[in-house]
XYZ file of C-alpha atoms in Angstrom:
730
model
C 53.781 44.442 -5.840
C 51.031 44.203 -3.470
C 50.535 40.531 -4.070
C 54.119 39.467 -3.506
C 54.980 37.564 -0.196
C 57.247 39.439 2.225
C 59.982 36.801 2.176
C 63.683 37.151 1.355
C 66.076 34.443 0.767
C 69.816 35.027 1.111
C 72.758 32.906 -0.226
C 72.978 31.191 2.768
C 69.492 30.098 3.156
C 68.294 32.734 5.643
C 64.490 33.445 5.553
C 62.990 36.590 6.889
C 59.385 36.116 7.773
C 56.497 37.410 10.144
C 54.729 34.663 12.293
C 51.024 34.067 13.100
C 49.658 33.748 16.594
C 47.543 30.942 15.443
C 50.430 28.723 14.351
C 51.631 25.949 16.650
C 55.389 25.978 15.649
C 57.459 28.989 14.968
C 59.099 27.150 12.163
C 55.766 26.547 10.599
C 54.879 30.173 10.114
C 55.102 32.523 7.159
C 53.019 35.807 6.867
C 52.513 37.456 3.499
C 52.337 41.232 3.189
C 49.418 43.482 2.715
C 47.314 42.116 -0.157
C 45.099 39.733 -1.626
C 45.614 36.006 -1.390
C 48.853 34.648 -2.774
C 50.579 31.286 -3.338
C 54.266 30.507 -3.429
C 55.217 27.296 -4.762
C 58.573 25.717 -5.596
C 60.683 27.443 -3.460
C 63.534 25.074 -2.249
C 66.277 26.030 0.230
C 69.664 23.860 0.693
C 70.258 23.108 4.484
C 72.854 21.168 6.158
C 71.079 20.592 9.252
C 69.971 17.160 10.233
C 66.449 18.143 10.107
C 65.309 19.397 6.698
C 64.471 22.929 7.684
C 66.227 26.225 6.749
C 69.602 27.221 8.497
C 68.335 30.474 9.821
C 64.738 31.566 10.329
C 63.847 35.000 11.301
C 60.995 36.114 13.515
C 60.254 39.809 13.164
C 57.399 40.876 15.329
C 53.947 40.252 16.595
C 50.908 41.406 14.553
C 47.195 41.583 14.291
C 44.972 38.405 14.876
C 42.843 39.143 11.887
C 44.534 36.895 9.749
C 45.739 33.282 9.402
C 48.163 31.621 7.236
C 49.476 28.012 7.033
C 52.702 26.417 5.824
C 53.376 22.854 4.894
C 56.848 21.397 5.109
C 57.425 18.516 2.645
C 60.625 16.578 2.978
C 61.904 16.247 -0.768
C 65.378 14.736 -0.936
C 67.354 16.991 1.650
C 65.363 20.249 0.462
C 62.579 22.116 1.963
C 59.425 22.952 0.265
C 57.308 25.981 1.478
C 53.830 26.623 0.581
C 51.969 29.302 2.062
C 48.517 31.092 1.633
C 46.957 33.898 3.111
C 42.986 33.813 3.768
C 42.627 37.683 4.323
C 44.647 40.630 3.886
C 46.312 42.507 6.635
C 49.126 44.894 7.708
C 52.161 43.732 9.977
C 52.628 45.772 13.215
C 56.130 46.654 13.358
C 57.544 46.057 17.090
C 57.774 49.717 18.562
C 60.934 50.995 20.172
C 61.096 51.923 23.575
C 62.386 55.027 25.492
C 65.133 54.703 28.314
C 65.987 57.538 30.780
C 69.460 58.339 31.574
C 68.927 61.025 34.171
C 67.522 63.907 32.105
C 68.597 62.252 28.667
C 65.558 60.197 26.775
C 67.282 57.610 24.480
C 65.336 55.581 21.849
C 66.169 51.903 22.265
C 65.493 49.386 19.406
C 63.862 46.201 20.107
C 66.218 43.560 21.513
C 67.323 41.142 19.000
C 68.045 37.279 20.053
C 69.694 34.698 18.251
C 68.932 31.094 18.844
C 71.197 28.428 17.600
C 69.618 25.168 17.655
C 70.498 22.482 15.308
C 67.097 20.864 15.371
C 63.617 21.878 16.205
C 62.048 21.003 19.767
C 59.905 22.262 22.620
C 62.828 24.145 23.979
C 63.944 26.115 21.073
C 60.055 26.767 20.415
C 59.695 27.889 24.143
C 62.446 30.441 23.668
C 60.766 31.528 20.205
C 57.596 32.157 21.623
C 59.191 33.870 24.715
C 60.689 36.308 22.365
C 57.321 36.932 20.819
C 55.839 37.707 23.991
C 58.660 40.076 24.919
C 58.544 41.960 21.612
C 61.997 40.920 20.776
C 63.240 40.053 17.201
C 64.425 36.625 17.037
C 66.462 34.497 14.556
C 67.051 30.741 14.622
C 70.342 29.469 13.011
C 70.778 25.747 12.291
C 74.530 25.766 11.809
C 77.545 27.495 13.236
C 78.376 29.194 10.003
C 74.816 30.533 9.397
C 74.955 31.685 13.091
C 78.009 33.680 12.536
C 76.651 35.247 9.427
C 73.414 36.317 10.984
C 75.136 37.626 13.805
C 77.434 39.804 11.642
C 74.295 41.102 10.094
C 72.144 41.637 12.987
C 74.512 42.184 15.872
C 72.212 40.159 18.350
C 72.133 41.284 22.056
C 71.456 37.893 23.268
C 72.583 34.524 22.005
C 71.414 31.162 23.251
C 73.459 28.153 22.151
C 71.901 24.543 22.429
C 74.542 22.863 24.529
C 72.705 19.536 25.566
C 74.179 17.470 22.867
C 77.208 17.670 20.442
C 75.829 15.408 17.501
C 75.351 18.375 15.124
C 78.120 20.998 16.537
C 80.317 21.873 19.410
C 78.739 24.473 21.483
C 82.107 25.665 22.657
C 83.230 25.917 19.140
C 80.186 28.127 18.267
C 80.956 30.356 21.023
C 84.535 30.835 20.106
C 83.474 31.689 16.578
C 81.229 34.370 17.613
C 83.400 35.697 20.231
C 86.132 35.951 17.514
C 84.100 38.696 15.911
C 84.409 42.238 16.907
C 80.705 43.128 17.595
C 80.558 40.184 19.952
C 82.572 41.553 22.746
C 79.788 42.565 24.717
C 77.084 40.109 23.393
C 75.363 38.066 26.180
C 76.079 34.271 25.217
C 73.908 31.719 27.039
C 73.951 27.878 26.917
C 71.115 25.285 27.416
C 72.773 22.434 28.968
C 71.612 19.009 30.259
C 72.674 19.556 33.716
C 72.991 23.188 34.712
C 69.798 24.335 32.948
C 67.108 21.665 33.445
C 64.992 21.836 30.139
C 61.966 23.792 30.419
C 59.627 24.140 27.379
C 57.511 26.466 29.286
C 57.213 29.925 27.570
C 56.780 31.586 30.750
C 59.944 30.328 32.080
C 62.018 31.242 29.116
C 60.114 34.519 28.883
C 61.115 35.342 32.571
C 64.780 34.442 31.788
C 64.984 36.785 28.776
C 63.198 39.661 30.781
C 65.871 39.353 33.292
C 68.513 39.613 30.972
C 66.908 42.565 29.223
C 66.157 44.500 32.442
C 69.689 43.686 33.729
C 72.671 44.121 31.769
C 71.191 44.722 28.337
C 69.551 47.738 29.551
C 72.278 48.899 31.874
C 74.849 48.385 28.936
C 72.378 50.492 26.781
C 72.667 53.246 29.097
C 76.377 53.179 29.364
C 76.916 52.951 25.682
C 74.527 56.074 25.204
C 76.380 58.067 27.778
C 79.738 57.235 26.117
C 78.375 57.988 22.614
C 76.777 61.445 23.810
C 80.331 62.328 25.555
C 82.126 61.332 22.121
C 79.727 63.139 19.993
C 80.462 66.341 22.150
C 84.083 65.942 22.092
C 84.125 65.879 18.350
C 81.526 68.704 17.911
C 82.985 71.670 16.064
C 79.700 73.532 16.782
C 78.396 75.263 19.952
C 75.985 72.980 22.022
C 72.736 74.344 23.482
C 71.460 72.308 26.376
C 67.601 72.978 26.571
C 64.611 71.853 28.252
C 61.581 70.054 26.340
C 60.220 73.514 25.931
C 63.688 74.406 24.277
C 64.525 76.919 26.981
C 68.397 76.895 27.274
C 69.732 75.667 30.557
C 72.405 73.944 32.231
C 72.264 70.394 33.532
C 69.852 69.067 31.167
C 70.420 67.084 27.809
C 67.506 65.991 25.672
C 68.731 63.756 22.637
C 66.358 63.932 19.794
C 67.851 61.218 17.716
C 70.314 58.682 18.433
C 70.510 56.184 15.461
C 73.872 55.009 16.351
C 72.782 53.793 19.991
C 72.008 50.214 19.047
C 73.858 49.241 22.129
C 75.829 46.632 19.984
C 78.888 47.078 21.927
C 78.970 46.093 25.547
C 81.199 44.672 28.095
C 82.896 41.319 27.279
C 81.735 39.797 30.801
C 78.366 39.322 31.487
C 76.741 40.163 34.754
C 74.245 38.062 36.470
C 70.880 38.765 35.457
C 68.492 40.013 38.289
C 65.162 38.606 38.461
C 62.415 40.965 37.865
C 58.782 40.813 37.773
C 57.251 39.552 34.683
C 55.675 41.416 32.088
C 53.096 40.574 29.481
C 49.566 39.273 29.149
C 50.147 36.899 32.046
C 52.274 38.997 34.329
C 50.333 38.806 37.465
C 50.808 35.163 37.704
C 54.319 35.231 36.958
C 55.059 37.995 39.576
C 57.575 37.513 42.281
C 58.693 34.309 40.479
C 62.074 33.422 39.409
C 62.891 30.508 37.038
C 66.025 28.380 36.266
C 68.748 30.469 34.912
C 70.408 29.418 31.804
C 73.957 28.678 32.297
C 76.515 30.862 30.465
C 78.578 28.835 27.958
C 82.012 29.649 29.683
C 80.804 28.111 32.903
C 80.240 24.606 31.173
C 83.456 23.046 32.787
C 83.742 25.285 35.871
C 80.920 26.113 38.162
C 81.248 27.847 41.560
C 79.469 26.105 44.806
C 77.242 29.298 45.459
C 76.074 28.990 41.681
C 75.152 25.388 42.214
C 73.001 26.627 45.414
C 71.497 29.249 43.464
C 70.438 26.979 40.569
C 69.173 24.488 42.908
C 66.850 27.036 44.643
C 65.727 28.455 41.167
C 64.772 24.868 40.078
C 62.725 24.542 43.437
C 60.887 27.513 42.759
C 59.341 25.937 39.556
C 56.926 23.746 41.509
C 56.730 25.858 44.885
C 53.579 27.640 45.971
C 53.656 31.392 45.759
C 54.486 32.012 49.362
C 57.526 29.527 49.183
C 58.480 31.148 45.862
C 58.514 34.644 47.493
C 60.454 33.151 50.311
C 63.058 31.594 48.180
C 63.425 34.989 46.372
C 64.632 36.266 49.647
C 67.009 33.740 50.064
C 68.388 34.558 46.575
C 68.617 38.069 47.421
C 70.660 37.178 50.637
C 72.961 34.800 48.869
C 73.893 37.124 46.253
C 75.446 39.562 48.654
C 78.964 39.474 49.210
C 79.003 39.670 53.103
C 77.280 36.515 53.664
C 78.670 35.942 57.181
C 78.615 39.452 58.454
C 75.660 40.113 60.743
C 74.053 43.404 60.201
C 74.087 45.600 63.268
C 71.504 47.949 64.945
C 71.963 51.715 64.521
C 74.799 53.158 65.864
C 72.797 54.999 68.558
C 71.334 51.691 69.744
C 74.539 50.073 70.695
C 77.810 52.419 69.716
C 80.181 49.993 71.693
C 79.575 47.156 69.680
C 79.226 49.299 66.516
C 82.550 50.701 67.354
C 84.217 47.596 68.546
C 83.218 45.471 65.557
C 83.875 48.127 63.179
C 87.144 48.670 64.454
C 88.106 44.840 64.696
C 86.577 43.752 61.109
C 86.987 46.806 58.975
C 90.062 46.597 56.726
C 89.625 49.475 54.562
C 91.053 52.877 54.922
C 89.389 56.125 53.919
C 92.434 58.145 53.099
C 96.316 58.005 53.021
C 97.819 60.766 54.978
C 101.292 59.582 56.709
C 103.521 56.619 56.274
C 104.444 54.669 59.381
C 107.896 53.122 59.881
C 108.605 50.123 62.122
C 111.495 50.180 64.337
C 114.479 47.957 63.977
C 114.148 44.472 65.747
C 115.921 44.047 68.970
C 119.010 41.850 68.795
C 118.418 38.583 70.865
C 120.007 37.780 74.079
C 121.598 34.609 75.205
C 119.200 32.657 77.179
C 120.785 30.909 80.294
C 119.444 27.756 81.723
C 115.806 27.798 82.960
C 116.253 29.199 86.614
C 114.454 26.961 89.280
C 111.809 29.552 90.355
C 110.676 29.632 86.595
C 110.905 25.846 86.133
C 108.714 25.482 89.096
C 106.066 27.836 87.636
C 106.306 26.015 84.147
C 105.132 22.853 86.032
C 101.501 23.999 86.078
C 101.343 25.069 82.164
C 99.002 22.040 81.538
C 96.080 23.640 83.547
C 94.011 26.219 82.096
C 94.329 28.653 85.213
C 98.164 28.970 84.638
C 99.018 32.317 85.441
C 100.986 33.926 82.248
C 101.213 37.254 83.881
C 103.256 36.018 86.769
C 105.464 34.231 84.343
C 105.886 37.631 82.529
C 107.102 39.184 85.663
C 109.537 36.494 86.593
C 111.080 36.237 83.242
C 111.211 39.997 82.819
C 108.835 40.287 80.026
C 110.259 37.017 78.012
C 107.744 34.544 78.743
C 107.301 33.208 75.239
C 110.862 31.727 75.118
C 110.546 29.887 78.440
C 106.955 28.597 77.824
C 107.604 27.747 74.285
C 110.661 25.484 75.456
C 108.592 23.683 77.638
C 105.663 23.169 75.499
C 107.334 22.481 72.372
C 109.419 19.807 74.128
C 106.396 18.251 75.438
C 105.014 17.944 71.921
C 108.195 16.571 70.606
C 108.613 19.367 68.106
C 112.355 19.150 67.974
C 112.120 15.494 67.047
C 109.422 16.218 64.389
C 111.683 19.018 62.687
C 115.027 17.176 63.420
C 116.429 20.328 64.868
C 118.311 20.540 68.126
C 116.898 22.310 71.480
C 119.582 25.055 70.794
C 118.221 25.943 67.578
C 114.725 25.972 68.829
C 115.846 28.228 71.631
C 117.558 30.531 69.353
C 114.312 30.721 67.142
C 112.199 31.511 70.351
C 114.405 34.173 71.318
C 114.182 35.716 67.720
C 110.603 35.627 67.597
C 110.171 37.339 71.071
C 112.302 39.836 70.540
C 110.490 40.819 67.499
C 107.281 41.498 69.471
C 107.114 45.076 70.647
C 107.186 45.220 74.382
C 106.095 48.634 74.629
C 102.466 47.352 73.498
C 100.244 46.957 76.491
C 98.465 44.068 74.764
C 99.934 42.994 71.443
C 103.314 41.858 72.952
C 105.047 38.526 73.621
C 103.075 37.945 76.718
C 100.005 37.635 74.585
C 101.767 35.372 72.232
C 102.563 33.198 75.199
C 99.054 33.198 76.481
C 97.929 32.281 73.075
C 100.557 29.589 72.986
C 99.388 28.328 76.401
C 95.731 28.029 75.105
C 96.686 26.403 71.955
C 98.495 23.521 73.761
C 95.740 23.113 76.187
C 93.174 22.632 73.324
C 95.496 20.333 71.506
C 95.648 17.930 74.558
C 91.611 17.665 74.388
C 90.936 14.211 73.322
C 88.685 15.010 70.592
C 91.067 17.636 69.232
C 94.050 15.379 69.622
C 92.105 12.410 67.668
C 91.157 14.737 64.861
C 94.752 16.149 64.092
C 98.161 14.627 63.151
C 101.609 15.665 64.458
C 102.134 17.869 61.395
C 98.955 19.800 62.530
C 100.055 20.169 65.936
C 103.439 21.512 65.145
C 101.745 24.045 62.585
C 99.196 25.056 65.424
C 101.984 25.697 67.997
C 104.217 27.492 65.683
C 101.366 29.766 64.385
C 100.306 30.704 67.946
C 103.869 31.821 68.855
C 104.151 33.925 65.736
C 100.695 35.084 65.066
C 101.127 38.729 66.243
C 104.868 39.111 65.635
C 105.757 42.678 65.154
C 102.358 44.033 65.814
C 102.591 47.655 66.073
C 99.904 48.071 68.721
C 97.407 49.381 66.261
C 94.408 47.896 64.306
C 94.326 47.149 60.496
C 91.882 50.185 60.083
C 94.401 52.536 61.445
C 97.167 51.312 59.243
C 94.971 51.627 56.078
C 93.969 55.266 57.268
C 97.577 56.082 58.024
C 98.773 54.938 54.559
C 101.300 52.664 56.197
C 103.815 50.822 54.086
C 102.256 47.651 55.334
C 98.755 48.672 54.134
C 100.139 49.613 50.779
C 102.163 46.339 50.643
C 99.174 44.161 51.200
C 96.569 46.270 49.498
C 94.588 47.206 52.587
C 93.594 43.403 53.047
C 94.421 41.536 56.201
C 97.296 43.770 56.588
C 98.827 42.756 59.933
C 97.979 39.024 59.718
C 99.682 38.990 56.267
C 102.644 40.628 57.614
C 102.991 38.465 60.893
C 102.959 35.290 58.582
C 105.520 36.572 56.100
C 107.913 37.860 58.389
C 107.826 34.886 60.703
C 109.243 32.873 57.643
C 111.708 35.717 56.763
C 113.202 35.885 60.459
C 113.371 32.081 60.542
C 115.236 31.275 57.291
C 117.522 34.473 57.582
C 119.957 32.677 59.757
C 120.903 29.169 59.832
C 121.307 29.080 63.723
C 117.757 29.755 63.992
C 116.078 28.039 60.857
C 113.884 25.337 62.527
C 112.788 24.277 59.320
C 116.301 23.609 57.638
C 116.412 19.943 58.256
C 112.800 18.691 57.051
C 111.861 17.477 53.862
C 110.832 20.184 51.004
C 107.282 18.912 50.607
C 106.891 18.645 54.362
C 107.911 22.101 54.771
C 105.706 23.347 52.076
C 102.683 21.376 53.691
C 103.797 22.763 57.134
C 104.237 26.450 55.729
C 100.755 26.418 54.129
C 99.187 25.191 57.537
C 100.968 27.812 59.577
C 99.934 30.670 57.109
C 96.378 29.581 57.029
C 95.886 29.627 60.888
C 97.640 33.044 61.254
C 95.303 34.442 58.661
C 92.459 33.108 60.319
C 93.038 35.333 63.276
C 91.865 38.262 61.132
C 88.429 39.271 62.181
C 86.858 40.126 58.996
C 86.066 36.459 58.200
C 85.301 35.593 61.917
C 81.643 34.677 61.257
C 82.371 32.820 58.240
C 84.932 30.534 60.026
C 82.506 29.854 62.894
C 79.596 29.218 60.586
C 81.480 26.897 58.652
C 82.517 24.954 61.635
C 79.215 24.615 63.220
C 77.634 23.507 59.821
C 80.267 21.139 58.650
C 81.460 19.411 61.853
C 79.048 20.145 64.794
C 75.840 19.616 63.300
C 76.740 16.654 61.232
C 78.204 15.098 64.162
C 74.931 15.654 66.445
C 72.927 13.856 63.843
C 74.989 10.836 64.261
C 75.746 10.903 67.838
C 75.900 7.384 68.464
C 77.958 6.344 65.562
C 81.658 6.959 66.579
C 83.179 5.824 63.463
C 80.970 8.187 61.509
C 81.851 11.226 63.772
C 85.581 10.317 63.163
C 85.216 10.351 59.617
C 83.672 13.832 59.808
C 86.446 15.200 61.874
C 89.274 13.698 59.945
C 88.434 14.797 56.606
C 91.078 17.313 55.103
C 88.546 20.113 54.827
C 87.168 19.638 58.457
C 90.715 19.448 59.885
C 91.289 22.820 58.290
C 88.236 24.141 60.061
C 89.134 22.717 63.237
C 92.979 24.297 63.202
C 91.296 27.563 62.316
C 88.814 27.537 65.082
C 91.575 26.329 67.579
C 93.709 29.323 66.863
C 90.704 31.994 66.887
C 89.515 30.548 70.261
C 92.968 30.928 71.911
C 93.755 34.294 70.286
C 90.730 35.682 72.191
C 90.435 33.405 75.210
C 90.769 36.115 77.701
C 87.138 36.328 78.598
C 87.129 32.654 79.470
C 90.164 33.145 81.797
C 89.986 33.173 85.750
C 88.466 36.666 86.676
C 91.659 38.311 87.633
C 93.503 37.356 84.444
C 90.481 38.519 82.497
C 90.371 41.923 84.350
C 93.840 42.560 83.394
C 93.822 41.607 79.703
C 90.607 43.895 79.435
C 92.683 46.779 80.852
C 95.450 46.108 78.533
C 93.407 46.098 75.406
C 91.499 49.008 76.389
C 94.656 50.994 77.034
C 95.940 50.037 73.508
C 92.707 51.210 71.997
C 92.909 54.376 73.947
C 96.467 54.962 72.710
C 95.126 54.592 69.229
C 92.278 56.950 69.383
C 94.780 59.533 71.119
C 97.099 59.318 68.014
C 94.206 59.483 65.643
C 93.126 62.732 66.985
C 96.718 63.993 67.221
C 97.569 63.100 63.511
C 93.995 64.108 62.279
C 93.271 60.503 61.179
C 89.534 59.087 61.148
C 88.900 57.997 64.609
C 88.217 54.231 63.965
C 86.583 53.347 67.510
C 85.417 56.666 69.064
C 83.900 54.807 72.212
C 87.423 54.053 73.078
C 88.190 57.506 74.439
C 89.968 57.203 77.749
C 88.014 60.140 79.117
C 84.700 58.562 78.482
C 84.842 54.728 77.674
C 83.021 52.504 79.765
C 85.092 49.240 79.807
C 82.495 47.094 81.065
C 80.143 47.914 78.411
C 83.035 47.164 75.559
C 83.723 43.775 77.320
C 79.948 43.013 77.407
C 79.809 43.946 73.665
C 82.801 41.787 72.779
C 81.527 38.962 74.664
C 77.927 38.929 73.253
C 79.138 39.591 69.571
C 82.265 37.481 69.056
C 82.840 35.092 72.179
C 79.689 33.510 73.076
C 78.570 31.837 69.810
C 82.315 30.820 68.968
C 82.880 29.308 72.259
C 79.500 27.471 72.522
C 80.525 25.848 69.159
C 83.992 25.042 70.488
C 82.779 23.676 73.684
C 80.342 21.502 71.938
C 83.454 19.978 69.937
C 86.223 20.017 72.520
C 84.254 19.845 75.944
C 85.438 22.747 77.969
C 83.291 22.939 80.953
C 85.800 24.942 83.083
C 86.223 27.704 80.286
C 82.588 28.003 79.980
C 82.042 28.591 83.651
C 84.814 31.123 83.712
C 83.131 33.175 80.857
C 79.846 32.976 82.801
C 81.008 34.428 85.812
C 83.117 36.987 84.008
C 80.098 38.027 81.934
C 78.079 38.570 85.259
C 81.317 40.685 86.575
C 80.996 43.094 83.879
C 77.197 43.130 83.866
C 77.194 44.037 87.412
C 79.676 46.822 86.951
C 77.591 48.105 84.025
C 74.400 48.238 85.986
C 76.300 50.083 88.751
C 77.075 52.685 86.155
C 80.694 51.977 86.793
C 82.950 52.742 83.604
C 86.408 51.394 85.049
C 87.795 47.824 85.526
C 86.910 47.461 89.171
C 84.043 48.824 91.285
C 84.866 51.922 93.333
C 85.921 51.262 96.971
C 83.394 51.628 99.612
C 82.985 55.029 101.085
């Protein structure tokens, strides 16, 4: 028996053999077991592959370099002739198992098994083969879909790589489906080598790095999860007493030492694969490969659908291949950032450094609550009253509505807190909204009354006066030449309607408060953009409820759908959790490209008028209109600052009364510095956004007001004044 070669041939033509480090190709390697020289002649194996090679070749492990062997493949009428001869005797060294720690548990993990499904031998398949060798993995190569499935059912491979570069021999998607149809495959990682998504790379180091990422990522993670699950299952079904001991066999609580775990071959893992994280390479040339990340092999299920961020990551991975080490390390950092979920949320300093900014940003941008304690109930909507003809004094006041310095607070007083209806009639008429919607002025008037009655007049800030102020700013921006030339009439109508309804039925509390209080709205909208979703939904509910105020009743169905989508998108854009995303996209998609072709007017127009960029312009427009208070004349800026502060004070008071988490602790009416809060708001949200909007729409007057108002708040802060105005002279 000592002279017999260590070869087994299955009915399907599977060859199990051990390779030699001296050979040049994994397919030309056969190692004979311990013994004297031996020769195997006349072994023929049927194969369906185009190249006359076995349907499955199995590589077991690395072994001693004291031996050499040679194979000779001879083409003989569709058969393979294998002739092997050993020069010296040796003993193959089996790949050792590794030990994994899960807390106090130590588990034995068998070597990873990899299946390569390649119809023909080439440098790419060789690279993966030798990468498995270097990593200490067990590897099979299957030439046909049928042999791949048979081999997988026998070995339960942790990783499968399918050659999807061409469909001459088999369809890679079909192979994937065949394997996925088997029960053991539900958690196997299946990857594909594709002509575009994975640039062919015959570098063993590149393939090795890819496999190591997968092993250290999801394979190891899933092994630990399976181990814990198996232990719990075993304990659940155990009929005997269980002793928990230390390594010294001292009985204790809280430590489990698993001596044997033969069933933990981690063959069952989650069906969906996680993105493998790049880790430092290991092996003989590890130092030269550390901190390098190579091209990721695309998954089979993403062959037809690929997210833009995936394309970006793949481009960066490809660039690392030919980059110096310093550049590769910098790109590593870039990839770490890109893989985070909060790409547009700046990281704040510690809470002690700037509590005002932290509390303000946290209160405005957080949408998640920490507990559900109480249900809030909204009051019934007030019944709209009949609107008489506009009084002359109000009509005269409205003559100035096209000026940025228009005083909305004077209109509020003159209309007895009904400025939205009056201002809305004037602005909607000047933009021809009734003609566009094919509705009468009476219907528009009824709709404006209905919407205004649905705002809470008891709110100090989020009332119909704020809605009128945002409508005024929106109309002002729409009249700017560059904005006007970028949008069509439907966009203008959508913007005016969105501004009118953007805060309808606002309860005077933030999203975070509603989530913490477990309000009906928070539950309805799953703690996500709660108020903004409610404003948009309620606006359409109110509008279509009564034919007398349904301004959409007479427009075409397709036109209504387009208009509705534009309105909803703009209202949702006022939600602050995506503030930095909207601003960043606007700058990078519109401002920077336009600046790069400053003299090309036609090119700039093409940039502005694309559907994607028109969407960004509308979002930016309503966002700036919604928070334009710091850009108003000083007296209006001070009044709005006092109103929003009072609303936040009232929220803090209610949170304390109800025992809810205090979302913005600095807005305590007894200790808050209003100037500091305004400075933080301008620094964090306003300056960059209005700089970008000014660069697009040209708003020098607004920017001058912003600068003067900022100086005002700075002076108050330097005086240690916490109120809206400086103390009177003594």
